[in-house]
Coordinates of C-alpha atoms in Angstrom, one line a residue:
M1 CA 269.2 96.6 254.3
K2 CA 265.4 96.0 254.2
K3 CA 265.1 96.4 258.0
S4 CA 267.0 99.7 258.0
T5 CA 264.9 101.1 255.1
L6 CA 261.7 100.1 257.0
L7 CA 263.0 101.7 260.1
L8 CA 263.7 104.9 258.2
L9 CA 260.2 105.1 256.7
L10 CA 258.6 104.6 260.1
T11 CA 260.8 107.4 261.6
L12 CA 259.8 109.8 258.8
L13 CA 256.1 108.9 259.2
L14 CA 256.2 109.6 263.0
L15 CA 258.0 113.0 262.4
S16 CA 255.5 114.0 259.8
C17 CA 252.6 113.2 262.1
H18 CA 254.2 115.1 264.9
D19 CA 254.8 118.2 262.8
A20 CA 251.3 118.2 261.2
P21 CA 249.3 121.2 262.4
E22 CA 246.4 120.4 264.7
S23 CA 243.1 121.1 263.3
S24 CA 240.9 123.4 265.4
P25 CA 237.1 123.7 265.2
T26 CA 235.8 126.6 263.2
Y27 CA 234.7 129.4 265.5
R28 CA 231.2 130.6 265.0
L29 CA 230.7 134.3 265.2
Q30 CA 227.0 134.2 264.4
G31 CA 225.1 136.5 266.8
A32 CA 225.1 140.0 268.2
W33 CA 228.3 141.5 269.7
I34 CA 228.5 144.7 271.8
L35 CA 231.5 146.9 271.8
R36 CA 232.8 147.2 275.4
H37 CA 236.4 148.3 275.2
E38 CA 238.7 150.2 272.8
L39 CA 242.5 150.5 273.1
S40 CA 244.4 152.9 270.8
P41 CA 248.0 152.3 269.6
I42 CA 249.2 155.0 272.1
G43 CA 247.6 153.3 275.1
L44 CA 244.4 155.4 275.4
E45 CA 241.4 153.4 276.5
W46 CA 237.6 153.8 276.2
H47 CA 234.9 151.8 277.8
Y48 CA 231.4 151.5 276.5
S49 CA 228.0 150.2 277.4
T50 CA 224.5 150.2 276.0
A51 CA 223.3 152.8 278.6
G52 CA 223.2 156.5 277.7
S53 CA 224.3 157.3 274.2
G54 CA 225.0 153.6 273.6
T55 CA 227.7 151.7 271.8
D56 CA 228.4 149.9 268.5
C57 CA 226.8 146.6 267.9
I58 CA 227.8 144.1 265.1
I59 CA 225.6 141.3 264.1
Y60 CA 227.0 138.3 262.2
E61 CA 224.8 136.2 260.1
G62 CA 226.2 132.7 259.3
D63 CA 229.8 134.0 259.6
S64 CA 229.4 135.5 256.2
L65 CA 227.6 138.8 256.6
L66 CA 228.2 141.6 259.1
Y67 CA 225.6 144.3 260.1
L68 CA 226.8 147.4 261.9
C69 CA 224.7 149.7 264.0
Q70 CA 224.8 151.8 267.1
L71 CA 222.7 150.5 270.0
S72 CA 221.4 151.9 273.3
R73 CA 219.0 150.5 275.8
T74 CA 215.9 152.3 277.2
P75 CA 213.6 151.3 280.0
T76 CA 211.1 150.2 277.4
G77 CA 213.3 148.6 274.7
L78 CA 216.1 149.5 272.3
V79 CA 217.2 152.5 270.2
F80 CA 219.5 151.8 267.3
I81 CA 220.9 153.5 264.3
P82 CA 221.7 151.4 261.3
F83 CA 225.2 151.9 259.7
S84 CA 226.4 149.4 257.2
Q85 CA 226.5 145.8 255.8
S86 CA 229.7 144.0 255.0
V87 CA 230.8 140.6 253.6
V88 CA 232.8 138.6 256.1
T89 CA 235.3 135.8 255.4
I90 CA 236.9 133.7 258.1
V91 CA 239.7 131.3 257.2
D92 CA 240.9 128.8 259.7
K93 CA 244.6 128.7 259.4
G94 CA 245.1 126.0 262.1
R95 CA 246.6 126.1 265.5
G96 CA 243.9 128.5 266.7
E97 CA 244.9 131.2 264.2
L98 CA 242.1 132.8 262.1
L99 CA 242.3 135.1 259.1
Y100 CA 239.4 137.6 259.3
L101 CA 238.3 139.8 256.3
E102 CA 235.6 142.4 256.1
N103 CA 234.9 143.2 252.5
D104 CA 238.3 141.6 251.6
D105 CA 240.0 144.0 254.1
P106 CA 242.1 141.7 256.4
R107 CA 241.8 142.6 260.1
P108 CA 243.5 140.7 262.9
L109 CA 241.0 138.7 265.0
R110 CA 241.6 137.1 268.4
I111 CA 239.2 134.8 270.1
L112 CA 239.7 135.6 273.8
N113 CA 237.0 133.2 275.0
D114 CA 233.6 131.9 274.0
S115 CA 232.0 135.4 274.6
T116 CA 234.8 137.8 273.9
I117 CA 236.6 138.7 270.6
D118 CA 239.2 141.4 269.8
I119 CA 239.2 143.0 266.3
Q120 CA 242.1 145.2 265.3
R121 CA 241.4 148.1 262.9
S122 CA 244.2 150.6 262.0
G123 CA 246.2 149.5 265.0
T124 CA 243.3 150.1 267.4
H125 CA 241.9 147.1 269.3
Y126 CA 238.1 146.8 269.7
Q127 CA 236.9 144.3 272.2
Y128 CA 233.3 142.9 271.7
V129 CA 231.2 140.7 274.0
R130 CA 228.5 138.4 272.8
D131 CA 224.9 139.3 273.7
D132 CA 222.6 136.4 272.9
A133 CA 219.5 138.1 274.4
I134 CA 219.7 141.0 271.9
Y135 CA 220.3 138.6 269.0
Q136 CA 217.4 136.3 269.9
E137 CA 215.0 139.1 270.6
W138 CA 215.8 141.7 267.9
G139 CA 218.6 140.3 265.7
S140 CA 216.4 139.5 262.7
E141 CA 214.4 142.7 262.8
M142 CA 217.6 144.9 263.1
C143 CA 219.2 143.1 260.1
Q144 CA 216.1 143.6 258.1
I145 CA 215.9 147.3 258.9
I146 CA 219.6 147.8 258.0
V147 CA 219.2 146.1 254.7
S148 CA 216.1 148.2 254.0
E149 CA 217.9 151.4 254.8
L150 CA 220.8 150.5 252.6
Q151 CA 218.4 149.7 249.7
N152 CA 216.5 153.0 250.2
G153 CA 219.7 155.0 250.6
T154 CA 218.4 156.5 253.9
A155 CA 221.0 158.5 255.9
P156 CA 222.5 156.5 258.8
S157 CA 221.4 159.0 261.3
Q158 CA 217.8 157.6 261.2
R159 CA 216.9 156.3 264.6
Y160 CA 214.6 153.3 265.3
V161 CA 212.9 152.4 268.5
L162 CA 212.3 148.7 269.2
S163 CA 209.7 148.6 272.0
A164 CA 209.8 145.7 274.4
K165 CA 206.1 146.5 275.3
E166 CA 205.0 146.4 271.7
R167 CA 207.0 143.1 271.3
Q168 CA 205.2 141.7 274.3
Q169 CA 201.9 142.8 272.9
E170 CA 202.7 141.1 269.6
R171 CA 203.5 137.9 271.5
T172 CA 200.3 138.2 273.4
I173 CA 198.3 138.7 270.3
Q174 CA 200.1 135.7 268.6
W175 CA 199.4 133.5 271.5
F176 CA 195.8 134.7 271.6
V177 CA 195.4 133.9 267.9
F178 CA 197.0 130.5 268.4
L179 CA 194.7 129.8 271.4
L180 CA 191.6 130.8 269.4
A181 CA 192.7 128.7 266.5
F182 CA 193.4 125.7 268.8
I183 CA 190.0 126.2 270.5
L184 CA 188.3 126.4 267.0
I185 CA 190.0 123.2 265.8
V186 CA 189.0 121.4 269.0
A187 CA 185.4 122.7 268.7
L188 CA 185.2 121.6 265.1
A189 CA 186.7 118.2 265.9
A190 CA 184.2 117.8 268.8
A191 CA 181.3 118.9 266.6
H192 CA 182.4 116.5 263.9
L193 CA 182.7 113.6 266.4
A194 CA 179.3 114.5 267.9
I195 CA 177.7 114.4 264.4
A196 CA 179.4 111.1 263.6
N197 CA 178.3 109.7 266.9
R198 CA 174.7 110.8 266.4
R199 CA 174.7 109.3 262.9
A200 CA 176.2 106.0 264.2
R201 CA 173.6 106.0 267.1
R202 CA 170.7 106.6 264.6
Q203 CA 172.1 103.8 262.3
L204 CA 172.4 101.5 265.3
Q205 CA 168.9 102.3 266.5
L206 CA 167.6 101.5 262.9
Q207 CA 169.4 98.2 262.9
L208 CA 168.0 97.3 266.3
Q209 CA 164.5 98.2 265.1
Q210 CA 164.9 96.1 262.0
I211 CA 166.0 93.2 264.1
Q212 CA 163.0 93.6 266.4
E213 CA 160.6 93.9 263.4
V214 CA 162.0 90.7 261.7
Q215 CA 161.6 88.8 264.9
E216 CA 158.1 90.1 265.6
N217 CA 156.9 89.6 262.0
R218 CA 158.3 86.1 261.6
P219 CA 155.6 83.6 260.6
Q220 CA 154.6 81.0 263.3
E221 CA 155.8 78.2 261.0
V222 CA 159.3 79.7 260.9
R223 CA 159.3 80.2 264.6
L224 CA 158.4 76.5 265.1
A225 CA 161.1 75.4 262.6
V226 CA 163.7 77.5 264.4
A227 CA 162.7 76.1 267.7
S228 CA 162.9 72.6 266.4
V229 CA 166.4 73.1 264.9
E230 CA 167.4 74.8 268.2
S231 CA 166.2 72.0 270.4
T232 CA 167.7 69.4 268.1
Y233 CA 171.1 71.1 268.3
F234 CA 171.1 71.4 272.1
A235 CA 170.3 67.7 272.3
S236 CA 173.1 66.8 269.8
D237 CA 176.4 65.1 270.5
E238 CA 178.2 68.1 269.1
Y239 CA 176.7 70.4 271.8
A240 CA 177.3 67.7 274.5
A241 CA 181.0 67.6 273.5
L242 CA 181.3 71.4 273.6
Q243 CA 179.7 71.4 277.1
K244 CA 182.2 68.8 278.2
R245 CA 185.2 70.8 277.0
V246 CA 183.8 73.9 278.5
A247 CA 183.1 72.3 281.9
S248 CA 186.7 71.1 282.0
G249 CA 188.0 74.6 281.3
E250 CA 189.7 73.7 278.1
R251 CA 190.8 76.7 276.0
L252 CA 189.4 76.8 272.4
T253 CA 191.8 77.1 269.5
A254 CA 191.2 79.2 266.3
P255 CA 189.8 76.1 264.5
D256 CA 187.5 75.4 267.4
W257 CA 186.0 78.9 267.2
A258 CA 185.6 78.5 263.5
E259 CA 183.7 75.3 264.0
L260 CA 181.7 76.9 266.8
E261 CA 180.7 79.7 264.4
R262 CA 179.7 77.1 261.7
Q263 CA 177.4 75.4 264.2
L264 CA 175.8 78.7 265.3
K265 CA 175.1 79.7 261.6
A266 CA 173.5 76.3 261.0
V267 CA 171.1 76.9 264.0
Y268 CA 170.7 80.7 263.7
P269 CA 171.5 81.8 260.1
G270 CA 171.5 85.5 260.7
F271 CA 172.9 85.7 264.1
T272 CA 176.7 86.4 263.6
S273 CA 176.0 88.9 260.8
Q274 CA 173.6 90.8 262.9
L275 CA 176.0 90.7 265.9
R276 CA 178.9 92.1 263.9
S277 CA 176.7 94.9 262.4
L278 CA 175.8 96.2 265.8
Y279 CA 179.2 97.4 267.1
P280 CA 182.9 96.9 266.2
M281 CA 183.5 94.4 268.9
S282 CA 186.9 93.1 270.2
E283 CA 187.7 89.4 270.0
L284 CA 186.9 89.0 273.7
E285 CA 183.5 90.7 273.3
Y286 CA 182.6 88.7 270.2
Q287 CA 183.6 85.4 271.7
T288 CA 181.6 86.2 274.9
C289 CA 178.5 86.8 272.7
L290 CA 178.9 83.5 270.9
L291 CA 179.1 81.6 274.2
I292 CA 176.1 83.4 275.6
K293 CA 174.1 82.4 272.5
L294 CA 175.2 78.8 273.2
R295 CA 173.8 79.1 276.7
I296 CA 177.2 78.8 278.4
A297 CA 177.1 80.0 282.0
P298 CA 179.1 83.2 282.8
K299 CA 181.5 81.3 285.1
D300 CA 182.3 78.8 282.3
I301 CA 182.7 81.6 279.8
A302 CA 185.2 83.1 282.2
M303 CA 187.0 79.8 282.4
V304 CA 187.2 79.3 278.7
L305 CA 188.4 82.8 277.9
A306 CA 190.8 82.8 280.9
R307 CA 189.2 85.9 282.5
D308 CA 187.7 86.6 285.9
V309 CA 184.0 86.3 286.2
S310 CA 183.8 90.0 287.1
T311 CA 185.5 90.8 283.8
I312 CA 183.0 88.9 281.8
S313 CA 180.2 90.6 283.7
T314 CA 181.7 94.0 282.9
V315 CA 182.1 93.1 279.2
R316 CA 178.4 92.2 279.0
S317 CA 177.0 95.2 280.8
R318 CA 179.4 97.6 278.8
L319 CA 178.2 96.1 275.5
Y320 CA 174.6 96.8 276.5
G321 CA 175.5 100.5 277.3
K322 CA 177.3 100.9 274.0
V323 CA 174.7 99.3 271.8
F324 CA 171.5 100.7 273.5
G325 CA 173.0 104.0 274.8
K326 CA 171.8 103.5 278.3
K327 CA 172.8 101.8 281.4
G328 CA 172.0 98.2 281.7
G329 CA 173.1 95.0 283.5
S330 CA 174.9 92.0 282.2
K331 CA 171.6 90.0 282.3
D332 CA 169.9 92.6 280.0
W333 CA 172.6 91.9 277.4
D334 CA 172.2 88.2 277.7
D335 CA 168.5 88.4 277.1
F336 CA 169.1 90.5 274.0
I337 CA 171.6 88.0 272.6
L338 CA 169.3 85.1 273.3
S339 CA 166.4 86.8 271.5
M340 CA 168.3 87.5 268.3
A341 CA 167.7 85.5 265.1
K342 CA 164.9 83.4 266.6

């Protein structure tokens, strides 16, 4: 009994699924449609085009509003006469059948293909074809004119000329304005960058001048004291251990670099602060300068930092150019680093 009841339920479920109407995607009418063909109930036919006196054109906005006008093409653009605006309702009844209403007036609608529709009014079939070019180029302007005419109560015989030449001129002017605005923005950005660079350069020159004045005006007693501390350090076991690690090509860890900075500050108290104030250096540039100050040879610097000797040479010469604003060699940068905080 239970098995037969279950079988009956499954059969009813399958039948209900089979009989259910297939859902079809909602058809989008939005765009411009040109009347091409008219067929009366007694078999009379008329064919239309946008040439000569023109033909009817309907514009759908969001499948909810319809704008009707007469449209004809000219060598320089379009001529159209605004007619009316209607409220459109499209109900998808399923199985490809649509219920189409204009101002609540039902009118049979057939979708022949993606670009052709057939609307029946009072037994007469009107066949329209989609025209995306007209909609994209003129659709918004045409709808605005129709709405304006209806609001102003202007007679529908009023003709409007939409000039392709004027539209092209408008586009040209828009692009020209855009280009001028872009050039102005670039020019302002370049000027701001140039001013910022000049300020940074003046600040850097002032710092270099202050460093030089401090070194030149340092009393002899201080010079002798710095020289004594310097010679003591370079003869110490700490420095000998560093030299040994460098000569073996051992990579330095983060704690090693921290210890190295500590030793440098003990010998040259103002060196690291002066160095960082000169230029926002990368880690590679900063570590290269520390090793230069410790009188490590370029080939050993390259080994410790896992770089080619040519790369270390480029780093030094590039730093000289950035700081001093002129071309210089790697040796020039070395001499500057060795002269700091002494």
